[in-house]
Amino acid sequence: MEAKINVEYPVIDVFATGKNIERLRKEKGLKVKDIALFMGFLEPQAVYKWQQGKALPSLDNMFALSVLLEVPMEEILVRKSGDSLEKDKHLAA
């Protein structure tokens, strides 16, 4: 007999995470250009895409971002709530 796991699979809310990155950046008094330079990017487009919820940083970039912003990665990422998960399931169907 198999044991059932009663935990919902966690999904990252890309849009809310982007807004969170923007908020944390502003709280630190940093500009998008500052983050791009810290990351070694030639252009700031990737940072703008993160903030707009169009993309997530890679794991390495997320770790570097957490060091720069002085917060754990868990404070940067926003988990989708049950309501938004249900809406996404209906949109995908």
PDB file of C-alpha atoms in Angstrom:
ATOM      1  CA  MET A   1       0.000   0.000   0.000  1.00  0.00           C
ATOM      2  CA  GLU A   2       1.435   3.355  -1.056  1.00  0.00           C
ATOM      3  CA  ALA A   3       1.390   6.378   1.212  1.00  0.00           C
ATOM      4  CA  LYS A   4      -0.306   9.422  -0.281  1.00  0.00           C
ATOM      5  CA  ILE A   5       1.471  12.735  -0.246  1.00  0.00           C
ATOM      6  CA  ASN A   6      -0.931  15.516   0.649  1.00  0.00           C
ATOM      7  CA  VAL A   7       1.179  18.442  -0.524  1.00  0.00           C
ATOM      8  CA  GLU A   8       0.447  20.620  -3.537  1.00  0.00           C
ATOM      9  CA  TYR A   9       3.304  20.942  -6.017  1.00  0.00           C
ATOM     10  CA  PRO A  10       4.817  24.441  -5.604  1.00  0.00           C
ATOM     11  CA  VAL A  11       4.690  26.760  -8.614  1.00  0.00           C
ATOM     12  CA  ILE A  12       6.478  30.100  -8.873  1.00  0.00           C
ATOM     13  CA  ASP A  13       4.352  33.163  -9.654  1.00  0.00           C
ATOM     14  CA  VAL A  14       6.625  34.736 -12.272  1.00  0.00           C
ATOM     15  CA  PHE A  15       4.793  38.089 -12.371  1.00  0.00           C
ATOM     16  CA  ALA A  16       4.668  38.511  -8.579  1.00  0.00           C
ATOM     17  CA  THR A  17       8.308  37.430  -8.301  1.00  0.00           C
ATOM     18  CA  GLY A  18       9.247  40.107 -10.832  1.00  0.00           C
ATOM     19  CA  LYS A  19       7.403  42.770  -8.857  1.00  0.00           C
ATOM     20  CA  ASN A  20       9.159  41.503  -5.737  1.00  0.00           C
ATOM     21  CA  ILE A  21      12.577  41.822  -7.417  1.00  0.00           C
ATOM     22  CA  GLU A  22      11.696  45.400  -8.382  1.00  0.00           C
ATOM     23  CA  ARG A  23      10.542  46.229  -4.839  1.00  0.00           C
ATOM     24  CA  LEU A  24      13.648  44.733  -3.216  1.00  0.00           C
ATOM     25  CA  ARG A  25      15.909  46.542  -5.702  1.00  0.00           C
ATOM     26  CA  LYS A  26      14.279  49.883  -4.920  1.00  0.00           C
ATOM     27  CA  GLU A  27      14.456  49.244  -1.157  1.00  0.00           C
ATOM     28  CA  LYS A  28      18.231  48.795  -1.536  1.00  0.00           C
ATOM     29  CA  GLY A  29      18.462  52.018  -3.553  1.00  0.00           C
ATOM     30  CA  LEU A  30      19.760  50.172  -6.601  1.00  0.00           C
ATOM     31  CA  LYS A  31      19.093  50.922 -10.254  1.00  0.00           C
ATOM     32  CA  VAL A  32      18.479  48.276 -12.902  1.00  0.00           C
ATOM     33  CA  LYS A  33      21.882  49.210 -14.326  1.00  0.00           C
ATOM     34  CA  ASP A  34      23.510  48.425 -10.955  1.00  0.00           C
ATOM     35  CA  ILE A  35      22.114  44.889 -10.990  1.00  0.00           C
ATOM     36  CA  ALA A  36      23.109  44.390 -14.629  1.00  0.00           C
ATOM     37  CA  LEU A  37      26.687  45.487 -13.867  1.00  0.00           C
ATOM     38  CA  PHE A  38      26.856  43.244 -10.786  1.00  0.00           C
ATOM     39  CA  MET A  39      25.677  40.286 -12.881  1.00  0.00           C
ATOM     40  CA  GLY A  40      28.192  41.064 -15.630  1.00  0.00           C
ATOM     41  CA  PHE A  41      25.495  41.729 -18.223  1.00  0.00           C
ATOM     42  CA  LEU A  42      26.363  43.984 -21.150  1.00  0.00           C
ATOM     43  CA  GLU A  43      22.764  45.221 -21.332  1.00  0.00           C
ATOM     44  CA  PRO A  44      20.015  45.484 -18.663  1.00  0.00           C
ATOM     45  CA  GLN A  45      17.266  43.748 -20.705  1.00  0.00           C
ATOM     46  CA  ALA A  46      17.384  40.541 -18.627  1.00  0.00           C
ATOM     47  CA  VAL A  47      16.783  42.478 -15.412  1.00  0.00           C
ATOM     48  CA  TYR A  48      13.846  44.316 -16.991  1.00  0.00           C
ATOM     49  CA  LYS A  49      12.393  40.963 -18.133  1.00  0.00           C
ATOM     50  CA  TRP A  50      12.661  39.636 -14.569  1.00  0.00           C
ATOM     51  CA  GLN A  51      10.902  42.705 -13.164  1.00  0.00           C
ATOM     52  CA  GLN A  52       8.139  42.540 -15.785  1.00  0.00           C
ATOM     53  CA  GLY A  53       7.487  38.866 -15.050  1.00  0.00           C
ATOM     54  CA  LYS A  54       8.527  37.797 -18.539  1.00  0.00           C
ATOM     55  CA  ALA A  55      11.361  35.563 -17.284  1.00  0.00           C
ATOM     56  CA  LEU A  56      12.957  34.259 -14.122  1.00  0.00           C
ATOM     57  CA  PRO A  57      16.655  34.522 -13.298  1.00  0.00           C
ATOM     58  CA  SER A  58      18.667  31.329 -13.698  1.00  0.00           C
ATOM     59  CA  LEU A  59      19.520  29.566 -10.449  1.00  0.00           C
ATOM     60  CA  ASP A  60      23.024  31.090 -10.470  1.00  0.00           C
ATOM     61  CA  ASN A  61      21.624  34.569 -11.132  1.00  0.00           C
ATOM     62  CA  MET A  62      18.943  34.113  -8.461  1.00  0.00           C
ATOM     63  CA  PHE A  63      21.659  33.203  -5.953  1.00  0.00           C
ATOM     64  CA  ALA A  64      23.753  36.238  -6.970  1.00  0.00           C
ATOM     65  CA  LEU A  65      20.664  38.450  -6.735  1.00  0.00           C
ATOM     66  CA  SER A  66      19.966  37.189  -3.221  1.00  0.00           C
ATOM     67  CA  VAL A  67      23.541  38.035  -2.209  1.00  0.00           C
ATOM     68  CA  LEU A  68      23.307  41.517  -3.745  1.00  0.00           C
ATOM     69  CA  LEU A  69      19.905  42.241  -2.187  1.00  0.00           C
ATOM     70  CA  GLU A  70      20.971  40.609   1.102  1.00  0.00           C
ATOM     71  CA  VAL A  71      17.890  38.378   1.327  1.00  0.00           C
ATOM     72  CA  PRO A  72      17.446  34.604   1.038  1.00  0.00           C
ATOM     73  CA  MET A  73      16.234  33.338  -2.335  1.00  0.00           C
ATOM     74  CA  GLU A  74      12.984  32.296  -0.648  1.00  0.00           C
ATOM     75  CA  GLU A  75      12.255  35.980   0.011  1.00  0.00           C
ATOM     76  CA  ILE A  76      12.650  36.812  -3.677  1.00  0.00           C
ATOM     77  CA  LEU A  77      10.482  34.014  -5.066  1.00  0.00           C
ATOM     78  CA  VAL A  78       6.699  34.216  -4.762  1.00  0.00           C
ATOM     79  CA  ARG A  79       4.696  31.001  -4.715  1.00  0.00           C
ATOM     80  CA  LYS A  80       1.431  30.867  -6.663  1.00  0.00           C
ATOM     81  CA  SER A  81      -1.608  30.601  -4.451  1.00  0.00           C
ATOM     82  CA  GLY A  82      -4.271  27.933  -4.900  1.00  0.00           C
ATOM     83  CA  ASP A  83      -6.652  30.445  -6.527  1.00  0.00           C
ATOM     84  CA  SER A  84      -4.194  31.493  -9.223  1.00  0.00           C
ATOM     85  CA  LEU A  85      -3.261  27.846  -9.848  1.00  0.00           C
ATOM     86  CA  GLU A  86      -6.914  26.978 -10.486  1.00  0.00           C
ATOM     87  CA  LYS A  87      -7.285  29.935 -12.862  1.00  0.00           C
ATOM     88  CA  ASP A  88      -4.177  28.826 -14.789  1.00  0.00           C
ATOM     89  CA  LYS A  89      -5.532  25.269 -15.067  1.00  0.00           C
ATOM     90  CA  HIS A  90      -8.815  26.554 -16.524  1.00  0.00           C
ATOM     91  CA  LEU A  91      -6.999  28.817 -18.988  1.00  0.00           C
ATOM     92  CA  ALA A  92      -4.820  25.930 -20.147  1.00  0.00           C
ATOM     93  CA  ALA A  93      -7.797  23.599 -20.679  1.00  0.00           C
TER      94      ALA A  93
END
